[in-house]
Coordinates of C-alpha atoms in Angstrom, one line a residue:
X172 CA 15.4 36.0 53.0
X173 CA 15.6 32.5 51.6
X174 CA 14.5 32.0 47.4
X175 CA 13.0 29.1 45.9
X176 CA 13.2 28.0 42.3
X177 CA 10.9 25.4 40.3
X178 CA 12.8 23.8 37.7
X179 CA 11.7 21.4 34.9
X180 CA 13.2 19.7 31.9
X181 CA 12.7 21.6 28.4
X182 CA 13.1 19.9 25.0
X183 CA 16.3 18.9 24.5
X184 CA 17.5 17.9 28.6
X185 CA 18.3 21.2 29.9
X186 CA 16.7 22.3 33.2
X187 CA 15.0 25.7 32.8
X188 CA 14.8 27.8 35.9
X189 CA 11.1 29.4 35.6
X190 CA 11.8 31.9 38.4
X191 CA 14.5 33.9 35.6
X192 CA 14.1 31.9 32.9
X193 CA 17.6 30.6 32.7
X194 CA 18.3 27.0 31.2
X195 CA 21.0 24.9 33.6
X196 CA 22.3 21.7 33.0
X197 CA 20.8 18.8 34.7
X198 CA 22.8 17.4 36.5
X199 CA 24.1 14.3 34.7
X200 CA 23.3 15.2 30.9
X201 CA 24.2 12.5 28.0
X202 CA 26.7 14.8 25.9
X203 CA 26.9 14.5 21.9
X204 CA 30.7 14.0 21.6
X205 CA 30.2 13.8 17.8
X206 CA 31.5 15.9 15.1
X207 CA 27.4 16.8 14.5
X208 CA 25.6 19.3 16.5
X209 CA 26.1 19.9 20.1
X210 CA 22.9 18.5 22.4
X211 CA 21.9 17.7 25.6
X212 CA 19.8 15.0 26.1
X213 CA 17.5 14.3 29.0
X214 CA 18.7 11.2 30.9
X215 CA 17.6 8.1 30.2
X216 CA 18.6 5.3 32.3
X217 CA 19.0 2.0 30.8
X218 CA 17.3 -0.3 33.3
X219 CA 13.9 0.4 32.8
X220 CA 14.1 -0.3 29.2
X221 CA 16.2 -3.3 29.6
X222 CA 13.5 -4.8 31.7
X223 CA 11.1 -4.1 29.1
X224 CA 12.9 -5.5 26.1
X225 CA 13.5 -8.5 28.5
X226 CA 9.5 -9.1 28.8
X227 CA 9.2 -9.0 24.9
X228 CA 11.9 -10.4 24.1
X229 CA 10.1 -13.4 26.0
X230 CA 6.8 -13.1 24.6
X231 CA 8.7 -13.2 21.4
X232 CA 10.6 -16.2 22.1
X233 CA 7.6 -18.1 23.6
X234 CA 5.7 -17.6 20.4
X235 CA 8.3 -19.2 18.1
X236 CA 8.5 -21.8 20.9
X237 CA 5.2 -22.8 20.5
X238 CA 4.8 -23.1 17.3
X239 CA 7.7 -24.7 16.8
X240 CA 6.7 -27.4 19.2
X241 CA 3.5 -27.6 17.6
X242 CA 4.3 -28.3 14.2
X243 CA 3.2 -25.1 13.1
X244 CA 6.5 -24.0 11.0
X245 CA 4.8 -21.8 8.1
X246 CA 8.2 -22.1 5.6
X247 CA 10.6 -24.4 4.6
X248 CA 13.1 -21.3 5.9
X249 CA 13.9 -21.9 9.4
X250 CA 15.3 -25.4 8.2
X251 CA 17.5 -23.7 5.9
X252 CA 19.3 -21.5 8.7
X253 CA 19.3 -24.3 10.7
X254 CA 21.7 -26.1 8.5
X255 CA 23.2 -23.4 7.4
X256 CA 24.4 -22.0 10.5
X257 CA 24.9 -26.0 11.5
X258 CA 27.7 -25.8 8.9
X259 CA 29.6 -22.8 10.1
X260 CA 29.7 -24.3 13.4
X261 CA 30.8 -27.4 12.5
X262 CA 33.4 -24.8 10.1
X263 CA 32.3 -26.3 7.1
X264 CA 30.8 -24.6 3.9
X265 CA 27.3 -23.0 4.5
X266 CA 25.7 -26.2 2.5
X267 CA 22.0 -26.0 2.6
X268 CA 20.7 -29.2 1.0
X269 CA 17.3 -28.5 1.5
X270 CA 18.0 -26.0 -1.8
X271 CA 19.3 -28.7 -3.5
X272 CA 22.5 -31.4 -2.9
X273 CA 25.4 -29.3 -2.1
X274 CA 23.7 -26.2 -2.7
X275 CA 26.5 -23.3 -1.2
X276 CA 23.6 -20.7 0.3
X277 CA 25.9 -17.6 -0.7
X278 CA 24.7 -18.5 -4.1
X279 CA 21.4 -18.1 -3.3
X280 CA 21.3 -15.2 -0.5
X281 CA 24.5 -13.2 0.3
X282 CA 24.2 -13.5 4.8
X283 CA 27.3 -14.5 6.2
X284 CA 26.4 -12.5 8.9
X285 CA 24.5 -15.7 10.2
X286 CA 27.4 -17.3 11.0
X287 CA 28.0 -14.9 14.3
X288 CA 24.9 -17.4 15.3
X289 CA 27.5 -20.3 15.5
X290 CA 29.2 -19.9 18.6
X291 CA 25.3 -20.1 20.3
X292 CA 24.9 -23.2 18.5
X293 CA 28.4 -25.3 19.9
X294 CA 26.0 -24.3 23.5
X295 CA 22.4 -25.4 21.8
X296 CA 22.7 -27.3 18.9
X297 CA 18.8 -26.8 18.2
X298 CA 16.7 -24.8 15.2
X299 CA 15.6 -22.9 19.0
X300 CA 19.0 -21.0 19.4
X301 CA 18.2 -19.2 16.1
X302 CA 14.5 -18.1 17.7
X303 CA 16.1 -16.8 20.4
X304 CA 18.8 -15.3 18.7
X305 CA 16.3 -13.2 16.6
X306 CA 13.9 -12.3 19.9
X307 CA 16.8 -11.2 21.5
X308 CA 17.6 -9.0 18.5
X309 CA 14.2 -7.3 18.2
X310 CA 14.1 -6.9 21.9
X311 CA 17.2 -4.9 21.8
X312 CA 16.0 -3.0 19.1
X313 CA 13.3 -1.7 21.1
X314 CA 15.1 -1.2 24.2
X315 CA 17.2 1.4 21.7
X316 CA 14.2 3.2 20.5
X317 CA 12.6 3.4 23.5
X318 CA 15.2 5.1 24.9
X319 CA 16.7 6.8 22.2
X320 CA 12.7 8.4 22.3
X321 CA 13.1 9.7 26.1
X322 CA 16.4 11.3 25.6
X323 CA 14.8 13.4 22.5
X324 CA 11.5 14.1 23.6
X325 CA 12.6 14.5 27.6
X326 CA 9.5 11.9 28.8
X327 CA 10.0 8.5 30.6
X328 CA 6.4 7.8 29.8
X329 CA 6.9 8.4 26.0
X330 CA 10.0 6.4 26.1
X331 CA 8.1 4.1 27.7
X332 CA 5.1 3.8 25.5
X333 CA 6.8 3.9 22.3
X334 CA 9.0 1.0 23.7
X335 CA 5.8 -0.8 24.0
X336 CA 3.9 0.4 20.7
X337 CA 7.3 -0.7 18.3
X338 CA 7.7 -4.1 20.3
X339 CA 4.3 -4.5 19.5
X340 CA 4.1 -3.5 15.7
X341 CA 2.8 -5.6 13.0
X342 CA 6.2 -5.8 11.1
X343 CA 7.9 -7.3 14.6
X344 CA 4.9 -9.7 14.8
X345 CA 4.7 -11.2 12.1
X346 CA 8.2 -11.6 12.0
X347 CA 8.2 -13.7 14.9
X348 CA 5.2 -15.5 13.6
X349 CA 7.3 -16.0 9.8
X350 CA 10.4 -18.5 12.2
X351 CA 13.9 -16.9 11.6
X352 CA 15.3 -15.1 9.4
X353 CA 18.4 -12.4 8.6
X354 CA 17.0 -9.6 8.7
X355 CA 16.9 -10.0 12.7
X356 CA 20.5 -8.5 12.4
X357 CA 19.4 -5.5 10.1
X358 CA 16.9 -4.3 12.5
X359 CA 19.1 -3.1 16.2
X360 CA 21.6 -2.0 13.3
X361 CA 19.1 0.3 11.9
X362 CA 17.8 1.0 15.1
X363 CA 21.7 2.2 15.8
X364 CA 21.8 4.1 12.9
X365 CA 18.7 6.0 12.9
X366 CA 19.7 7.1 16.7
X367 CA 22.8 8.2 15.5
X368 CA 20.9 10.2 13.1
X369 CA 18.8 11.6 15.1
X370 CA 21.5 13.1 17.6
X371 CA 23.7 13.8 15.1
X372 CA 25.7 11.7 15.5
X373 CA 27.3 11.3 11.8
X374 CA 30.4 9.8 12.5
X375 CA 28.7 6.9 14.6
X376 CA 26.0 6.4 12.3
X377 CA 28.6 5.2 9.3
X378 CA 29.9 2.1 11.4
X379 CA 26.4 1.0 12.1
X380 CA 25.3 1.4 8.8
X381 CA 28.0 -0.4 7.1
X382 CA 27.7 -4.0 8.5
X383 CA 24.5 -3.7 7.0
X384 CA 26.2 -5.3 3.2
X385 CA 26.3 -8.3 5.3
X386 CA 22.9 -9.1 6.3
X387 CA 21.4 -9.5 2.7
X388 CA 22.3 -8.2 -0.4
X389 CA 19.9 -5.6 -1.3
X390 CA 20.9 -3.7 2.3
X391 CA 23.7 -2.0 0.7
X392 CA 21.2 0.2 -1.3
X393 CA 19.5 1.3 2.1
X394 CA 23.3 1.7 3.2
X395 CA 23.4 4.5 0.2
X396 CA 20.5 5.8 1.4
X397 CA 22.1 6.3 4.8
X398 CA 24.9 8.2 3.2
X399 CA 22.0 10.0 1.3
X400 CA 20.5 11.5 4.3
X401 CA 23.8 12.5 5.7
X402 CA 24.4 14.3 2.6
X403 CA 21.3 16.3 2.6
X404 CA 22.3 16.8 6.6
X405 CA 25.4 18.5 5.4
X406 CA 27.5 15.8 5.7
X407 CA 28.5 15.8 1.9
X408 CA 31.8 14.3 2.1
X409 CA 31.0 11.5 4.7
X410 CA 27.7 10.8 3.0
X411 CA 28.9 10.4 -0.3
X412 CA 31.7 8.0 0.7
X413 CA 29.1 6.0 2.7
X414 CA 26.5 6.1 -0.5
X415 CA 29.4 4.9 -2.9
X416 CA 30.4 2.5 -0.7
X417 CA 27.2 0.9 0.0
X418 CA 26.1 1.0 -4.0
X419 CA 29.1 -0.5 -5.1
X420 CA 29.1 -3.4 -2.4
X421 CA 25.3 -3.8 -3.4
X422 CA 26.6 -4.2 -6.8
X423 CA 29.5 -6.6 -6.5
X424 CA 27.3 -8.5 -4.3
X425 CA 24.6 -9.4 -6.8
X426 CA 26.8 -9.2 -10.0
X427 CA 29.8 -11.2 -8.8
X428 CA 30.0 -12.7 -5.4
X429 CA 26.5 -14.5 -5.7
X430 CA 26.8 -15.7 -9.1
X431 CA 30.3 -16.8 -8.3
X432 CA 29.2 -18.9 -4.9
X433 CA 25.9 -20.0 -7.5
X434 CA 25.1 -23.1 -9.2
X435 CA 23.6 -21.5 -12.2
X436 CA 26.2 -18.5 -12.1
X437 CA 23.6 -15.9 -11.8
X438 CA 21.7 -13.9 -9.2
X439 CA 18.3 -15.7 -9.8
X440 CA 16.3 -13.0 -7.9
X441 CA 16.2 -10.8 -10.7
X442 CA 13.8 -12.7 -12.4
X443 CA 11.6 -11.9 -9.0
X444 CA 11.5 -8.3 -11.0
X445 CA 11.1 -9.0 -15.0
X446 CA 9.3 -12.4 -15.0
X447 CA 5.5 -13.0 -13.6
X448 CA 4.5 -15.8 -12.0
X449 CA 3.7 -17.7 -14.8
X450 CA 6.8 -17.1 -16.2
X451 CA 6.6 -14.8 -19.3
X452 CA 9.4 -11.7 -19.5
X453 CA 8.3 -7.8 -18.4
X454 CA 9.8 -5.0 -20.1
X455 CA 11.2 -2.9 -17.6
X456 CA 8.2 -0.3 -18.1
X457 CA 5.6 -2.9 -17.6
X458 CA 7.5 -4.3 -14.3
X459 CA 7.4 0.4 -13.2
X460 CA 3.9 0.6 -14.2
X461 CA 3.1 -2.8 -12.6
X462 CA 4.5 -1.7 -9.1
X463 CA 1.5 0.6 -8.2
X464 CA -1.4 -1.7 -9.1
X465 CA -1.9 -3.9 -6.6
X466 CA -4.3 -3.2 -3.7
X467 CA -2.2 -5.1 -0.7
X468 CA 0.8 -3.0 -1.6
X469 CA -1.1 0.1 -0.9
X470 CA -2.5 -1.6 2.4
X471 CA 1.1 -1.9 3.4
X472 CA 2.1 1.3 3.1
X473 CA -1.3 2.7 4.5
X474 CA 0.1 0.4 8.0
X475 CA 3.7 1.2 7.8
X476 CA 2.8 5.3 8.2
X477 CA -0.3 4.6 10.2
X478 CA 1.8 2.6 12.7
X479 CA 3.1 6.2 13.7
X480 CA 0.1 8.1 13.3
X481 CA 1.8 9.0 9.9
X482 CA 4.1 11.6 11.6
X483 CA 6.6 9.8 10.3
X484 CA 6.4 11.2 6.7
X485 CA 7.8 14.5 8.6
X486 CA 11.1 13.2 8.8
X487 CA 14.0 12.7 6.4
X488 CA 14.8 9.9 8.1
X489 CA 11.7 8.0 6.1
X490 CA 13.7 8.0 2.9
X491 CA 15.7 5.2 4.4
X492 CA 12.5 2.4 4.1
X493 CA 12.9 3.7 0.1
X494 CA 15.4 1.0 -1.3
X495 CA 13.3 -2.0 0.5
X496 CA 10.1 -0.5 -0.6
X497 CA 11.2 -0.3 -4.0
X498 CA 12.7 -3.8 -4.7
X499 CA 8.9 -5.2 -3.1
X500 CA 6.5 -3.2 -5.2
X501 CA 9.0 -4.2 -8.4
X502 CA 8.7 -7.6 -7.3
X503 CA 5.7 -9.7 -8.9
X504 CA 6.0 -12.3 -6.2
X505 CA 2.7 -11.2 -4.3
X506 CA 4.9 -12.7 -0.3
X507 CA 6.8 -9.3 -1.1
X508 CA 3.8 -7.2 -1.2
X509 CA 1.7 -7.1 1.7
X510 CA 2.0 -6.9 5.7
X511 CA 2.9 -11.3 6.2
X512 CA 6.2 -12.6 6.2
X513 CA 9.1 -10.7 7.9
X514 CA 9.9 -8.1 5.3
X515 CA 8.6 -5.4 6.9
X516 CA 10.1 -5.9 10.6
X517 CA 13.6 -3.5 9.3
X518 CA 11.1 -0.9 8.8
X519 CA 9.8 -0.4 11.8
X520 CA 12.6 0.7 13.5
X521 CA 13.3 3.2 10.9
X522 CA 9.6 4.9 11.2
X523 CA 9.2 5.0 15.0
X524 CA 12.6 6.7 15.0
X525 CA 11.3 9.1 12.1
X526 CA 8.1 9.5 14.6
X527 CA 10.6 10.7 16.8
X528 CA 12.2 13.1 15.1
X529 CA 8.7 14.2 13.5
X530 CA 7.2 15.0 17.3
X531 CA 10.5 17.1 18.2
X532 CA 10.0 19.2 14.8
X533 CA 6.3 19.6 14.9
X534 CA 7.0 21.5 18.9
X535 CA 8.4 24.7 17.2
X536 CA 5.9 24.4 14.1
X537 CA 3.6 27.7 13.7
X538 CA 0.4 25.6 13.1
X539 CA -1.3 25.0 16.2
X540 CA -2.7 21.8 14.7
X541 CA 0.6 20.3 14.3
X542 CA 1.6 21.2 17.7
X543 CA -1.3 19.7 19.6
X544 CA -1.3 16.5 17.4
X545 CA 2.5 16.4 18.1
X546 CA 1.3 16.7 22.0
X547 CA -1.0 13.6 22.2
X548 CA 1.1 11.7 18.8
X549 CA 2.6 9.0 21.5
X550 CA -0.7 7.9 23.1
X551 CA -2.4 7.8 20.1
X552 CA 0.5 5.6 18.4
X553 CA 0.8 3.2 21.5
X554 CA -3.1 2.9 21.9
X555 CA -3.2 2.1 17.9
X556 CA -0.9 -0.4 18.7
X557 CA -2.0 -2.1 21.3
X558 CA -5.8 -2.6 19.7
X559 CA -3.9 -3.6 16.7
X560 CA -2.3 -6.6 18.5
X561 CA -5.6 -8.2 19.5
X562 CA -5.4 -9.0 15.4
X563 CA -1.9 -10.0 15.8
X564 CA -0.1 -13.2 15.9
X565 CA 0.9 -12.5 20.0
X566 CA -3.0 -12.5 20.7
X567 CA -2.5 -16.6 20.4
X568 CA -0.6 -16.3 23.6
X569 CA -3.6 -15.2 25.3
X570 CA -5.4 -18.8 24.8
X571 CA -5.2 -21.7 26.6
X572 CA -5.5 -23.8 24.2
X573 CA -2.5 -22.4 22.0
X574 CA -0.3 -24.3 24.6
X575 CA -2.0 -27.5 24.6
X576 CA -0.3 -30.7 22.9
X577 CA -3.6 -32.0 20.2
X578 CA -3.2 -35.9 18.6
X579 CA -1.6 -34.0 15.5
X580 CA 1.1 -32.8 17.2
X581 CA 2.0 -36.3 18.8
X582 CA 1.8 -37.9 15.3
X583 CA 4.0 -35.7 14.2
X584 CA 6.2 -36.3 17.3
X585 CA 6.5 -40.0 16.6
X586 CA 7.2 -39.7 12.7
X587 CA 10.3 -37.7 13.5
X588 CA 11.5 -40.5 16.1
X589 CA 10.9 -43.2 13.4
X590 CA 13.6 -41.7 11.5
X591 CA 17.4 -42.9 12.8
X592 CA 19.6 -40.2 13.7
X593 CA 22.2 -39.3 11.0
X594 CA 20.0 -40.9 8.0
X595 CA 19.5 -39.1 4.9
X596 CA 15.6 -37.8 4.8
X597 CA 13.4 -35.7 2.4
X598 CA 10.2 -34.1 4.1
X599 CA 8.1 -31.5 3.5
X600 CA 7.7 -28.0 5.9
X601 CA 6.1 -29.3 9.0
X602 CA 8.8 -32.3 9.7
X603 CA 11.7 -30.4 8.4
X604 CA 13.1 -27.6 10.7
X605 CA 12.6 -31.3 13.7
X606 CA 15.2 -33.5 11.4
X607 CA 17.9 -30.9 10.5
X608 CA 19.6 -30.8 13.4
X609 CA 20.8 -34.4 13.2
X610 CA 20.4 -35.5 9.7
X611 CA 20.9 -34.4 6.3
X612 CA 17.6 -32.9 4.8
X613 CA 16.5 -32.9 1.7
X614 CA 13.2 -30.7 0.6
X615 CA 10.3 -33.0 -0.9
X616 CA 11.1 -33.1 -4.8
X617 CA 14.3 -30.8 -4.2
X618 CA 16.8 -34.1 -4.5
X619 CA 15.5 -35.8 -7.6
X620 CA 19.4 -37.3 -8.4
X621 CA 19.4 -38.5 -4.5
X622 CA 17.6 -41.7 -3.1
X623 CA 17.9 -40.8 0.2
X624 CA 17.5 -42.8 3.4
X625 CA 14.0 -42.1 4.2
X626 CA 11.1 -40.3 3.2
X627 CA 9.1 -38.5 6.1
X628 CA 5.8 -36.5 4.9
X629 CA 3.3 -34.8 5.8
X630 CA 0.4 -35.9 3.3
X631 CA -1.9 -33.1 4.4
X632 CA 0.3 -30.3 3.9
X633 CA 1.9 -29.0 0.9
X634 CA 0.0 -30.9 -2.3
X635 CA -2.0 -30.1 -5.2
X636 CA -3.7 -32.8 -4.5
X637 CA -4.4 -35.3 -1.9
X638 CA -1.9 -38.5 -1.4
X639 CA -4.2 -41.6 -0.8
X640 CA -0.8 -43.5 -2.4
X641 CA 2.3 -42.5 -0.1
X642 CA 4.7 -45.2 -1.7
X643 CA 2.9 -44.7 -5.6
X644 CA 5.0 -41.0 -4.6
X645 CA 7.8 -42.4 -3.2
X646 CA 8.5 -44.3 -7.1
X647 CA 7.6 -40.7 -8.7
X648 CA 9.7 -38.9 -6.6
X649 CA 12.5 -41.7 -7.4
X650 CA 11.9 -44.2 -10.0
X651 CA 15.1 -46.1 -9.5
X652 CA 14.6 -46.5 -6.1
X653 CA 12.0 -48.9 -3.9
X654 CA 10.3 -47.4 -0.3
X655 CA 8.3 -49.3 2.3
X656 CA 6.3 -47.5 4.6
X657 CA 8.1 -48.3 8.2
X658 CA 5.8 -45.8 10.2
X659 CA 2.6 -44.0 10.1
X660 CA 0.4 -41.9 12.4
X661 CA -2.0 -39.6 11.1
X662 CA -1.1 -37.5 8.7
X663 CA 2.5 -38.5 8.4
X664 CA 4.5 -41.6 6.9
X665 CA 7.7 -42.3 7.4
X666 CA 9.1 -44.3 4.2
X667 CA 12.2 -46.7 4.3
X668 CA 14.5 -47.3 1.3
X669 CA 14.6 -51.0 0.7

């Protein structure tokens, strides 16, 4: 007489046999070959979430696109990457003119990892490589939580869904909505390390980490904070070496290699900390006290656990968001405080993996509670998500007349053709990241020693007041020189040097 068994996956990977109660081993299991603990994890196949990062990584890229083409650059920032990463291609210095004639960015920032971008720019010598370098990189970020999520928690549809709810997160949108920055680098790397984390993995997780010091220079303190965790995970030796390491490059970063690469021969970001905007000094107890009273920073931090249902606050892997948290609600620049710009995108990453980790903890926990909110945690997080986005800058995609070309954006089109290619030109935000990539840039006011070429503003954006006298500026901007208007449309002049 024949038997029959019923066999389903249990926590973990491994196949239980409910006839006996026996666990087998599926039958092609991901193995932890790490020095950590032994697992099995359910298999996970790479396709699915390959296709998935593909469709946001072009949602992501369509947005910068678009904006991009339509004039709609929020920061003088992506024209600073431009040229920078111009300038390693071209295997010159990073100068970034736009910070000044001759300014060496290293002084400013400490990112050589952008130059990796410069073999992509010999292929597409266009601001656009450097949006489609960073929605690539966020798209492969969620491709490895995704499935970093089904081989913990054993479910293609939460693998599935949490791909989707992190590819849709605030931090990743406005990211894309703040143009290009670093930090697109940091975020698969701490997407890498937290998964190596999470297995246990500790011997992979240090090689992921590391790279980190290159990215920007506060990273090496979340670096220590990496080594931190692996010491509380037992992993004393390793995670001290890894802390030390990452504390001391942190330190040598801002106290010698940026002064030394710096005009001034400082790391000017400190006064971010112990000066406020209006410029007056901040004891060091008044900049402490200071970092708790200010209503968007609690906001932020309300999102950033909320994103996971706040399940993340479970997890020891939280403690790594600590070092960028910390510099931000120090900070009295209110751009570091709240959910806008980009700062928040290497976060995410971090808490949807902590979510992870929370949901496989809170399945042996003896409050029934916990268990059943663990249960339905991944629905609720992706259906959070998705209502969220119709708030978020993606929505704009949805609406036709996002991809429209208005009279604004052809003025703008025909102020950047009035200026010859390889003149010298100072602009303002909108024009700027459309007249790096073949001339040399100045920022509006930036160059006051410089008479360049041509002058090419935007006199709607950007000032105090309204400019009824676009060459009256030109002489205040630089008395010893003399500029003619040569085009205007709209809202933009184009000024020549006579």
């Amino acid at each position: 007489m024949g038997c029959s068994f019923r066999r389903r996956l249990v926590p973990g990977g491994a196949v239980l046999d409910v006839q006996n109660g026996s666990a087998a081993e599926p039958s092609a299991p991901e193995t932890d070959g790490d020095s950590g603990p032994s697992r099995v994890l359910a298999p996970a196949p790479r396709l699915p979430y390959a296709l998935i990062a593909g469709v946001l990584g072009g949602l992501y890229f369509l947005y910068s696109w678009v904006q991009y083409a339509r004039f709609r650059t929020p920061s003088w920032d992506l024209g600073i990457f431009e040229q920078s990463v111009r300038a390693y291609a071209e295997l010159r210095a990073p100068i970034v003119d736009i910070k000044g004639p001759g300014f060496l960015i290293l002084g400013d920032h400490f990112s050589p990892v952008t130059a990796l971008l410069a073999p992509a720019y010999w292929v597409w010598s266009s601001p656009l490589v450097l949006l489609l370098a960073q929605a690539a990189l966020f798209a492969a970020s969620a491709a490895i939580v995704g499935r970093t999520a089904q081989q913990v928690l054993g479910s293609r549809a939460a693998g599935i869904a949490l791909t989707v709810a992190y590819g849709l997160s605030w931090g990743l949108q406005e990211a894309v909505k703040s143009d290009f920055h670093e930090i697109a680098f940091a975020v698969p790397l701490l997407a890498l390390t937290c998964r190596a984390l999470l297995l246990g993995r500790w011997n992979a997780a240090v090689p992921w980490a590391a790279p980190l010091v290159l990215v920007k220079e506060d990273m090496g303190l979340t670096v220590a904070m990496v080594g931190a965790v692996l010491f509380l995970k037992g992993q004393k030796r390793l995670g001290g070496m890894l802390a030390a390491f990452g504390v001391t490059f942190f330190a040598l970063t801002v106290l010698v290699l940026i002064p030394a690469a710096s005009q001034a021969g400082q790391y000017d970001y400190w006064a971010k900390i112990d000066k406020t905007g209006e410029g007056a000094d901040l004891s060091p107890l008044d900049s402490l006290l200071g970092a708790f009273g200010h209503g968007e920073k609690w906001e932020m931090l309300f999102f950033l656990a909320g994103v996971t249902g706040f399940l993340c606050l479970r997890s020891p892997l939280a403690l790594l968001v600590l070092p960028t948290l910390g510099w931000r609600f120090l900070s009295q620049d209110p751009n570091h405080w709240g959910m806008l710009w980009h700062y928040s995108a290497l976060l995410m990453p971090v808490v949807f993996l902590a979510l992870v980790d929370a949901i496989r903890s809170v399945r042996t926990s003896p409050r029934p509670w916990l268990v059943a909110y663990g249960r339905v945690a991944v629905p609720v997080v992706t259906a959070v998500a998705l209502v969220h986005t119709l708030d978020m800058p993606l929505r704009e995609l949805l609406r036709a007349d996002t991809y429209r070309t208005d009279a604004r954006t052809l003025d703008a089109r025909r102020a950047v053709a009035a200026v010859p290619e390889g003149a010298s030109v100072e602009t303002n935000v909108t024009l700027m990241a459309h007249l790096t990539r073949d001339h040399t840039v100045y920022w509006v006011g930036g160059a006051p020693n410089v008479s360049p070429d041509y002058l090419a503003l935007d006199l709607a954006s950007g000032w105090s007041q309204p400019v009824s006298d676009p060459v009256g500026l030109a002489g205040q901007l630089h008395p010893g020189a003399r500029y003619a208007v040569s085009a205007q449309a709209g809202q933009f002049v184009v000024m020549k040097r006579q």
